[in-house]
Amino acid sequence: MRTDIFARLDREPEPPKIVAPRMSRHRAALFGGTMAFYLAIVFAVLVTSWLVVLDWKVMLFRPYQQWPELHAFLDYYVVLGQRGPTAVMVACWLGWRSWRQHTLRPLLVLGTSLLLLNVTVGAVKLGLGRLGPHYATQIGSAEMFAGGDIFPSGHTANAVVTWGILAYLATTPRARRYLSAVSATVSLGVGLTTVYIGTHWLSDVVLGWAAGLLILLALPWFEPLIARAESWIFDVREQWRERRRAGGPARAPEGVPQPVLLPQSIAAEGAALAAGAGTPAAHLATGARPRAHHVPPVYPERPQPAPVGTRRPQPHPEHGSRGTASPAPTGPLTGG
């Protein structure tokens, strides 16, 4: 049994079934109440009610001048509401969870929520066209339909959705409670930070909280679509794997020789040589080496030396041949 930290990186066994939340009566009631609150905020700003007066009072109070020591920290803290950095961080975490749990649902839920956020919040921003506090032109005015894009607050809505997804995808009630508290704290802090810096009215932040909560409450309606998308992606993956296996080299039974396929250029050259030399082209196409007739090499003739004599030694004139007696000398013998 391994006890090192790398053991935690192993993939978990495939869970039996991940139960997706359904649109219960309690959730539907919360969705309806939040939608009514959302519309009430929009109406209050459109008619320049007491909510707009409160926006101007907070703006003229200038919180960033009242507590300047917090400005440096809050400049970094507000990044927790920016869509790009937060989406990358949460996507990395959910991607790892998807790999361990053998499911694409966490990533698909995140993508669906961000798509809904961009469409709904972006449409309201462009449709109402409210200017921010730094670009206000008339004290007490709602600054609506003036070409702005700050109502509702995108930072606040993004913080609610991005960090709230972690609580939505939690698999245990305890983890869901803790993550809900963390996401609520982060989104509340991000919204108030934008008011402190002066980039949003207070009503922008309130509407951003409502907009993000509406997306989280509406996600169960999209769970069947997410399940079908996940099934389709897995089917495409299996089809791709099957095509990859079918396109690979087939294994032949053991003991059966297989032809060796030559490159096209070599095969063409071999075919041309075969046509000219009379060699069967089938041997070259399959890569088999044709049997060639042995032709002995021809060497140039060397000049033969003239015979000087036989290699067998000749008998000495003074000695006879073997087996015969030497003739007697005819002259007198001299000696010392």
CSV table of C-alpha atoms in Angstrom, one decimal:
chain,number,residue,atom,x,y,z
A,1,MET,CA,0.0,0.0,0.0
A,2,ARG,CA,1.5,3.3,-1.1
A,3,THR,CA,1.5,6.2,1.3
A,4,ASP,CA,3.4,8.8,-0.7
A,5,ILE,CA,1.7,11.9,-2.0
A,6,PHE,CA,1.7,10.7,-5.6
A,7,ALA,CA,-0.8,8.0,-4.7
A,8,ARG,CA,-3.4,10.8,-4.5
A,9,LEU,CA,-2.9,11.5,-8.2
A,10,ASP,CA,-4.2,8.0,-9.2
A,11,ARG,CA,-7.5,7.9,-11.0
A,12,GLU,CA,-10.5,7.1,-8.8
A,13,PRO,CA,-12.6,4.1,-9.6
A,14,GLU,CA,-15.4,4.9,-11.9
A,15,PRO,CA,-18.3,6.1,-9.7
A,16,PRO,CA,-21.5,4.1,-10.0
A,17,LYS,CA,-23.6,7.2,-11.0
A,18,ILE,CA,-23.4,10.9,-10.5
A,19,VAL,CA,-26.8,12.3,-9.7
A,20,ALA,CA,-27.3,15.7,-11.4
A,21,PRO,CA,-29.5,18.2,-9.5
A,22,ARG,CA,-33.1,18.6,-10.7
A,23,MET,CA,-35.4,21.6,-10.8
A,24,SER,CA,-37.2,21.0,-7.6
A,25,ARG,CA,-40.1,23.1,-6.3
A,26,HIS,CA,-37.8,24.8,-3.8
A,27,ARG,CA,-35.3,25.7,-6.5
A,28,ALA,CA,-38.0,26.8,-8.8
A,29,ALA,CA,-39.4,29.1,-6.1
A,30,LEU,CA,-36.0,30.6,-5.5
A,31,PHE,CA,-35.6,31.1,-9.2
A,32,GLY,CA,-38.9,32.9,-9.5
A,33,GLY,CA,-38.1,35.1,-6.4
A,34,THR,CA,-34.7,36.0,-7.8
A,35,MET,CA,-36.1,36.9,-11.1
A,36,ALA,CA,-38.7,39.2,-9.5
A,37,PHE,CA,-36.0,40.9,-7.5
A,38,TYR,CA,-33.9,41.3,-10.7
A,39,LEU,CA,-36.7,43.0,-12.6
A,40,ALA,CA,-37.5,45.2,-9.6
A,41,ILE,CA,-33.9,46.5,-9.5
A,42,VAL,CA,-34.0,47.3,-13.2
A,43,PHE,CA,-37.3,49.1,-12.9
A,44,ALA,CA,-36.0,51.1,-9.9
A,45,VAL,CA,-33.0,52.3,-11.8
A,46,LEU,CA,-35.1,53.1,-14.9
A,47,VAL,CA,-37.5,55.4,-13.0
A,48,THR,CA,-34.6,57.1,-11.1
A,49,SER,CA,-36.0,56.0,-7.7
A,50,TRP,CA,-34.3,56.1,-4.3
A,51,LEU,CA,-31.9,53.5,-5.4
A,52,VAL,CA,-30.3,55.9,-7.9
A,53,VAL,CA,-30.1,58.5,-5.1
A,54,LEU,CA,-28.3,55.9,-3.0
A,55,ASP,CA,-25.9,55.2,-5.9
A,56,TRP,CA,-24.9,58.9,-6.0
A,57,LYS,CA,-24.4,59.2,-2.3
A,58,VAL,CA,-22.1,56.2,-2.2
A,59,MET,CA,-20.2,57.5,-5.2
A,60,LEU,CA,-19.8,61.1,-3.8
A,61,PHE,CA,-18.6,59.5,-0.5
A,62,ARG,CA,-15.6,58.1,-2.4
A,63,PRO,CA,-14.7,55.1,-0.3
A,64,TYR,CA,-11.2,54.9,-2.0
A,65,GLN,CA,-10.4,58.2,-0.4
A,66,GLN,CA,-11.8,57.3,3.0
A,67,TRP,CA,-9.7,54.1,3.3
A,68,PRO,CA,-6.7,54.5,1.0
A,69,GLU,CA,-4.7,51.9,2.8
A,70,LEU,CA,-7.0,49.2,1.3
A,71,HIS,CA,-6.5,50.2,-2.2
A,72,ALA,CA,-3.4,48.2,-3.0
A,73,PHE,CA,-4.8,45.0,-1.7
A,74,LEU,CA,-8.3,45.4,-3.3
A,75,ASP,CA,-6.7,46.1,-6.7
A,76,TYR,CA,-5.5,42.4,-6.6
A,77,TYR,CA,-8.6,41.0,-4.9
A,78,VAL,CA,-10.9,42.3,-7.6
A,79,VAL,CA,-9.1,39.9,-10.1
A,80,LEU,CA,-11.1,37.1,-8.5
A,81,GLY,CA,-14.1,38.5,-10.5
A,82,GLN,CA,-12.4,38.8,-13.8
A,83,ARG,CA,-13.6,36.2,-16.3
A,84,GLY,CA,-10.3,35.1,-17.8
A,85,PRO,CA,-8.2,34.3,-14.8
A,86,THR,CA,-11.0,32.8,-12.8
A,87,ALA,CA,-12.3,30.7,-15.6
A,88,VAL,CA,-8.8,29.2,-16.2
A,89,MET,CA,-8.2,28.4,-12.5
A,90,VAL,CA,-11.6,26.8,-12.1
A,91,ALA,CA,-11.3,24.9,-15.4
A,92,CYS,CA,-8.0,23.4,-14.4
A,93,TRP,CA,-9.5,22.1,-11.2
A,94,LEU,CA,-12.6,20.8,-12.8
A,95,GLY,CA,-10.6,19.2,-15.6
A,96,TRP,CA,-8.6,17.2,-13.0
A,97,ARG,CA,-11.8,16.2,-11.3
A,98,SER,CA,-13.2,15.1,-14.7
A,99,TRP,CA,-10.2,13.0,-15.4
A,100,ARG,CA,-10.3,11.3,-12.0
A,101,GLN,CA,-14.0,10.6,-12.1
A,102,HIS,CA,-14.2,9.5,-15.7
A,103,THR,CA,-16.8,12.1,-16.7
A,104,LEU,CA,-16.9,15.3,-18.7
A,105,ARG,CA,-19.9,16.7,-16.7
A,106,PRO,CA,-17.9,19.2,-14.6
A,107,LEU,CA,-16.3,20.9,-17.6
A,108,LEU,CA,-19.5,20.9,-19.6
A,109,VAL,CA,-21.4,22.5,-16.7
A,110,LEU,CA,-18.7,25.2,-16.5
A,111,GLY,CA,-18.9,25.9,-20.2
A,112,THR,CA,-22.7,26.0,-20.1
A,113,SER,CA,-22.7,28.5,-17.2
A,114,LEU,CA,-20.2,30.8,-18.8
A,115,LEU,CA,-22.1,30.7,-22.1
A,116,LEU,CA,-25.3,31.7,-20.3
A,117,LEU,CA,-23.4,34.4,-18.3
A,118,ASN,CA,-22.0,36.0,-21.5
A,119,VAL,CA,-25.3,35.9,-23.3
A,120,THR,CA,-27.6,37.2,-20.6
A,121,VAL,CA,-25.4,39.7,-18.8
A,122,GLY,CA,-23.9,41.0,-22.0
A,123,ALA,CA,-27.3,41.5,-23.6
A,124,VAL,CA,-28.6,43.5,-20.7
A,125,LYS,CA,-25.4,45.6,-20.5
A,126,LEU,CA,-25.6,46.6,-24.1
A,127,GLY,CA,-29.4,47.1,-24.1
A,128,LEU,CA,-29.5,49.4,-21.1
A,129,GLY,CA,-26.2,51.2,-21.9
A,130,ARG,CA,-25.6,52.7,-18.4
A,131,LEU,CA,-22.5,54.8,-17.8
A,132,GLY,CA,-20.2,54.2,-14.8
A,133,PRO,CA,-19.5,56.6,-11.9
A,134,HIS,CA,-16.3,57.9,-13.5
A,135,TYR,CA,-18.2,58.9,-16.7
A,136,ALA,CA,-21.4,60.3,-15.1
A,137,THR,CA,-22.5,63.5,-16.7
A,138,GLN,CA,-25.3,64.8,-14.4
A,139,ILE,CA,-25.7,64.4,-10.6
A,140,GLY,CA,-28.8,62.5,-9.7
A,141,SER,CA,-29.2,61.0,-13.2
A,142,ALA,CA,-29.5,57.2,-13.8
A,143,GLU,CA,-27.1,57.6,-16.8
A,144,MET,CA,-29.1,55.0,-18.8
A,145,PHE,CA,-29.1,54.5,-22.5
A,146,ALA,CA,-25.9,56.5,-22.8
A,147,GLY,CA,-23.6,54.0,-24.5
A,148,GLY,CA,-22.2,52.4,-21.3
A,149,ASP,CA,-21.8,48.7,-20.4
A,150,ILE,CA,-21.7,48.4,-16.6
A,151,PHE,CA,-25.3,47.5,-15.6
A,152,PRO,CA,-25.3,44.8,-14.2
A,153,SER,CA,-21.7,44.3,-12.9
A,154,GLY,CA,-19.9,41.7,-14.9
A,155,HIS,CA,-17.2,41.2,-12.2
A,156,THR,CA,-19.9,40.4,-9.6
A,157,ALA,CA,-22.0,38.1,-11.8
A,158,ASN,CA,-18.8,36.3,-12.9
A,159,ALA,CA,-17.7,35.8,-9.3
A,160,VAL,CA,-21.1,34.3,-8.4
A,161,VAL,CA,-21.1,31.9,-11.3
A,162,THR,CA,-17.5,30.8,-11.4
A,163,TRP,CA,-17.0,30.1,-7.7
A,164,GLY,CA,-20.6,29.0,-7.3
A,165,ILE,CA,-20.0,26.2,-9.8
A,166,LEU,CA,-17.7,24.5,-7.3
A,167,ALA,CA,-20.6,24.3,-4.8
A,168,TYR,CA,-23.1,23.2,-7.5
A,169,LEU,CA,-20.8,20.3,-8.5
A,170,ALA,CA,-20.0,19.2,-4.9
A,171,THR,CA,-20.8,15.5,-4.3
A,172,THR,CA,-21.5,15.7,-0.6
A,173,PRO,CA,-23.8,18.0,1.5
A,174,ARG,CA,-20.9,19.1,3.7
A,175,ALA,CA,-18.7,20.1,0.8
A,176,ARG,CA,-21.6,21.9,-0.8
A,177,ARG,CA,-22.2,24.0,2.4
A,178,TYR,CA,-18.6,25.0,2.7
A,179,LEU,CA,-18.2,25.8,-0.9
A,180,SER,CA,-21.4,27.8,-0.9
A,181,ALA,CA,-20.1,29.9,2.0
A,182,VAL,CA,-16.7,30.4,0.2
A,183,SER,CA,-18.3,31.4,-3.1
A,184,ALA,CA,-20.8,33.8,-1.4
A,185,THR,CA,-17.9,35.5,0.5
A,186,VAL,CA,-15.8,35.9,-2.6
A,187,SER,CA,-18.6,37.3,-4.8
A,188,LEU,CA,-19.7,39.6,-2.0
A,189,GLY,CA,-16.2,40.9,-1.6
A,190,VAL,CA,-15.7,41.4,-5.3
A,191,GLY,CA,-18.9,43.3,-5.7
A,192,LEU,CA,-18.1,45.7,-2.8
A,193,THR,CA,-14.6,46.1,-4.1
A,194,THR,CA,-15.8,47.5,-7.4
A,195,VAL,CA,-17.9,50.0,-5.5
A,196,TYR,CA,-14.9,51.0,-3.3
A,197,ILE,CA,-12.7,51.5,-6.4
A,198,GLY,CA,-15.5,53.5,-8.1
A,199,THR,CA,-16.0,51.4,-11.2
A,200,HIS,CA,-19.6,50.5,-10.5
A,201,TRP,CA,-22.7,51.9,-8.9
A,202,LEU,CA,-24.1,50.0,-5.9
A,203,SER,CA,-27.2,49.0,-7.9
A,204,ASP,CA,-24.9,47.5,-10.6
A,205,VAL,CA,-23.4,45.2,-7.9
A,206,VAL,CA,-26.8,44.2,-6.5
A,207,LEU,CA,-28.1,43.3,-10.0
A,208,GLY,CA,-24.9,41.4,-10.7
A,209,TRP,CA,-25.5,39.2,-7.7
A,210,ALA,CA,-29.0,38.5,-8.9
A,211,ALA,CA,-27.8,37.7,-12.4
A,212,GLY,CA,-25.2,35.2,-11.3
A,213,LEU,CA,-27.7,33.5,-8.9
A,214,LEU,CA,-30.2,33.2,-11.7
A,215,ILE,CA,-27.7,31.3,-13.8
A,216,LEU,CA,-26.8,28.8,-11.0
A,217,LEU,CA,-30.5,28.2,-10.2
A,218,ALA,CA,-31.3,27.6,-13.9
A,219,LEU,CA,-28.6,25.0,-14.5
A,220,PRO,CA,-30.7,21.9,-13.7
A,221,TRP,CA,-32.8,22.7,-16.8
A,222,PHE,CA,-29.7,22.2,-18.9
A,223,GLU,CA,-28.6,19.0,-17.3
A,224,PRO,CA,-30.3,16.7,-19.9
A,225,LEU,CA,-28.6,18.7,-22.7
A,226,ILE,CA,-25.3,18.3,-20.9
A,227,ALA,CA,-25.8,14.6,-20.5
A,228,ARG,CA,-26.5,14.2,-24.2
A,229,ALA,CA,-23.5,16.2,-25.1
A,230,GLU,CA,-21.3,14.1,-22.9
A,231,SER,CA,-22.7,10.9,-24.4
A,232,TRP,CA,-22.1,12.2,-28.0
A,233,ILE,CA,-18.5,13.2,-27.2
A,234,PHE,CA,-17.8,9.7,-25.8
A,235,ASP,CA,-19.4,8.1,-28.9
A,236,VAL,CA,-17.2,10.2,-31.2
A,237,ARG,CA,-14.1,9.2,-29.2
A,238,GLU,CA,-15.0,5.5,-29.5
A,239,GLN,CA,-15.6,5.8,-33.2
A,240,TRP,CA,-12.2,7.6,-33.6
A,241,ARG,CA,-10.5,4.8,-31.7
A,242,GLU,CA,-12.1,2.2,-33.8
A,243,ARG,CA,-11.0,3.9,-37.0
A,244,ARG,CA,-7.5,4.2,-35.6
A,245,ARG,CA,-7.4,0.5,-34.8
A,246,ALA,CA,-8.8,-0.5,-38.2
A,247,GLY,CA,-6.4,1.7,-40.1
A,248,GLY,CA,-3.3,0.2,-38.3
A,249,PRO,CA,-1.2,-2.7,-39.7
A,250,ALA,CA,-3.1,-6.0,-39.2
A,251,ARG,CA,-1.3,-8.8,-37.4
A,252,ALA,CA,-0.8,-12.0,-39.4
A,253,PRO,CA,-0.9,-15.4,-37.8
A,254,GLU,CA,2.3,-16.7,-36.5
A,255,GLY,CA,4.4,-18.7,-38.9
A,256,VAL,CA,3.0,-17.1,-42.1
A,257,PRO,CA,5.6,-14.9,-43.9
A,258,GLN,CA,4.4,-11.5,-44.8
A,259,PRO,CA,5.5,-9.5,-47.8
A,260,VAL,CA,7.5,-6.4,-47.2
A,261,LEU,CA,6.1,-3.4,-48.9
A,262,LEU,CA,8.7,-1.2,-50.6
A,263,PRO,CA,8.4,2.6,-51.0
A,264,GLN,CA,6.7,3.7,-54.1
A,265,SER,CA,9.9,5.1,-55.7
A,266,ILE,CA,11.8,1.9,-55.1
A,267,ALA,CA,8.9,-0.3,-56.3
A,268,ALA,CA,8.7,1.8,-59.5
A,269,GLU,CA,12.4,1.6,-60.2
A,270,GLY,CA,12.3,-2.2,-59.5
A,271,ALA,CA,9.5,-2.6,-61.9
A,272,ALA,CA,11.4,-0.8,-64.6
A,273,LEU,CA,14.5,-2.9,-64.1
A,274,ALA,CA,12.4,-6.0,-64.1
A,275,ALA,CA,10.8,-5.1,-67.5
A,276,GLY,CA,14.2,-4.5,-69.0
A,277,ALA,CA,16.1,-7.5,-67.5
A,278,GLY,CA,13.3,-10.0,-67.6
A,279,THR,CA,13.0,-10.3,-63.9
A,280,PRO,CA,9.4,-10.9,-62.7
A,281,ALA,CA,7.9,-7.7,-61.3
A,282,ALA,CA,5.9,-9.6,-58.7
A,283,HIS,CA,9.0,-10.4,-56.8
A,284,LEU,CA,10.0,-6.7,-56.6
A,285,ALA,CA,6.4,-5.6,-55.7
A,286,THR,CA,6.4,-7.9,-52.7
A,287,GLY,CA,9.9,-7.2,-51.7
A,288,ALA,CA,11.1,-10.8,-52.2
A,289,ARG,CA,14.6,-11.1,-53.6
A,290,PRO,CA,14.6,-12.8,-57.0
A,291,ARG,CA,16.8,-15.8,-57.6
A,292,ALA,CA,19.6,-14.8,-59.9
A,293,HIS,CA,21.7,-17.3,-62.1
A,294,HIS,CA,25.3,-17.5,-61.0
A,295,VAL,CA,27.7,-16.2,-63.6
A,296,PRO,CA,31.3,-16.8,-62.9
A,297,PRO,CA,33.5,-13.7,-63.0
A,298,VAL,CA,35.7,-13.2,-66.0
A,299,TYR,CA,39.3,-12.2,-65.3
A,300,PRO,CA,41.8,-10.9,-67.9
A,301,GLU,CA,44.2,-13.4,-69.2
A,302,ARG,CA,47.6,-13.3,-67.6
A,303,PRO,CA,50.7,-13.8,-69.8
A,304,GLN,CA,52.1,-17.3,-69.3
A,305,PRO,CA,55.9,-17.4,-68.8
A,306,ALA,CA,57.8,-19.4,-71.3
A,307,PRO,CA,58.8,-22.9,-69.9
A,308,VAL,CA,62.4,-23.0,-69.0
A,309,GLY,CA,62.4,-26.6,-68.0
A,310,THR,CA,60.6,-29.2,-66.1
A,311,ARG,CA,60.2,-28.7,-62.4
A,312,ARG,CA,61.4,-32.3,-61.8
A,313,PRO,CA,65.2,-32.1,-61.1
A,314,GLN,CA,67.3,-33.7,-63.8
A,315,PRO,CA,70.0,-36.2,-62.8
A,316,HIS,CA,73.5,-34.8,-62.6
A,317,PRO,CA,75.6,-35.7,-65.4
A,318,GLU,CA,78.1,-37.2,-63.1
A,319,HIS,CA,75.5,-39.3,-61.3
A,320,GLY,CA,73.3,-41.8,-62.9
A,321,SER,CA,69.8,-42.1,-62.4
A,322,ARG,CA,68.5,-43.9,-59.3
A,323,GLY,CA,68.8,-47.6,-59.6
A,324,THR,CA,71.7,-47.7,-62.2
A,325,ALA,CA,75.4,-47.7,-61.6
A,326,SER,CA,77.5,-44.8,-62.5
A,327,PRO,CA,79.9,-45.3,-65.4
A,328,ALA,CA,83.5,-45.7,-64.4
A,329,PRO,CA,85.7,-42.7,-65.0
A,330,THR,CA,87.8,-42.8,-68.0
A,331,GLY,CA,90.5,-40.7,-66.9
A,332,PRO,CA,93.0,-41.0,-64.0
A,333,LEU,CA,91.9,-39.9,-60.7
A,334,THR,CA,93.6,-37.0,-59.1
A,335,GLY,CA,93.4,-36.1,-55.5
A,336,GLY,CA,95.3,-34.8,-52.7
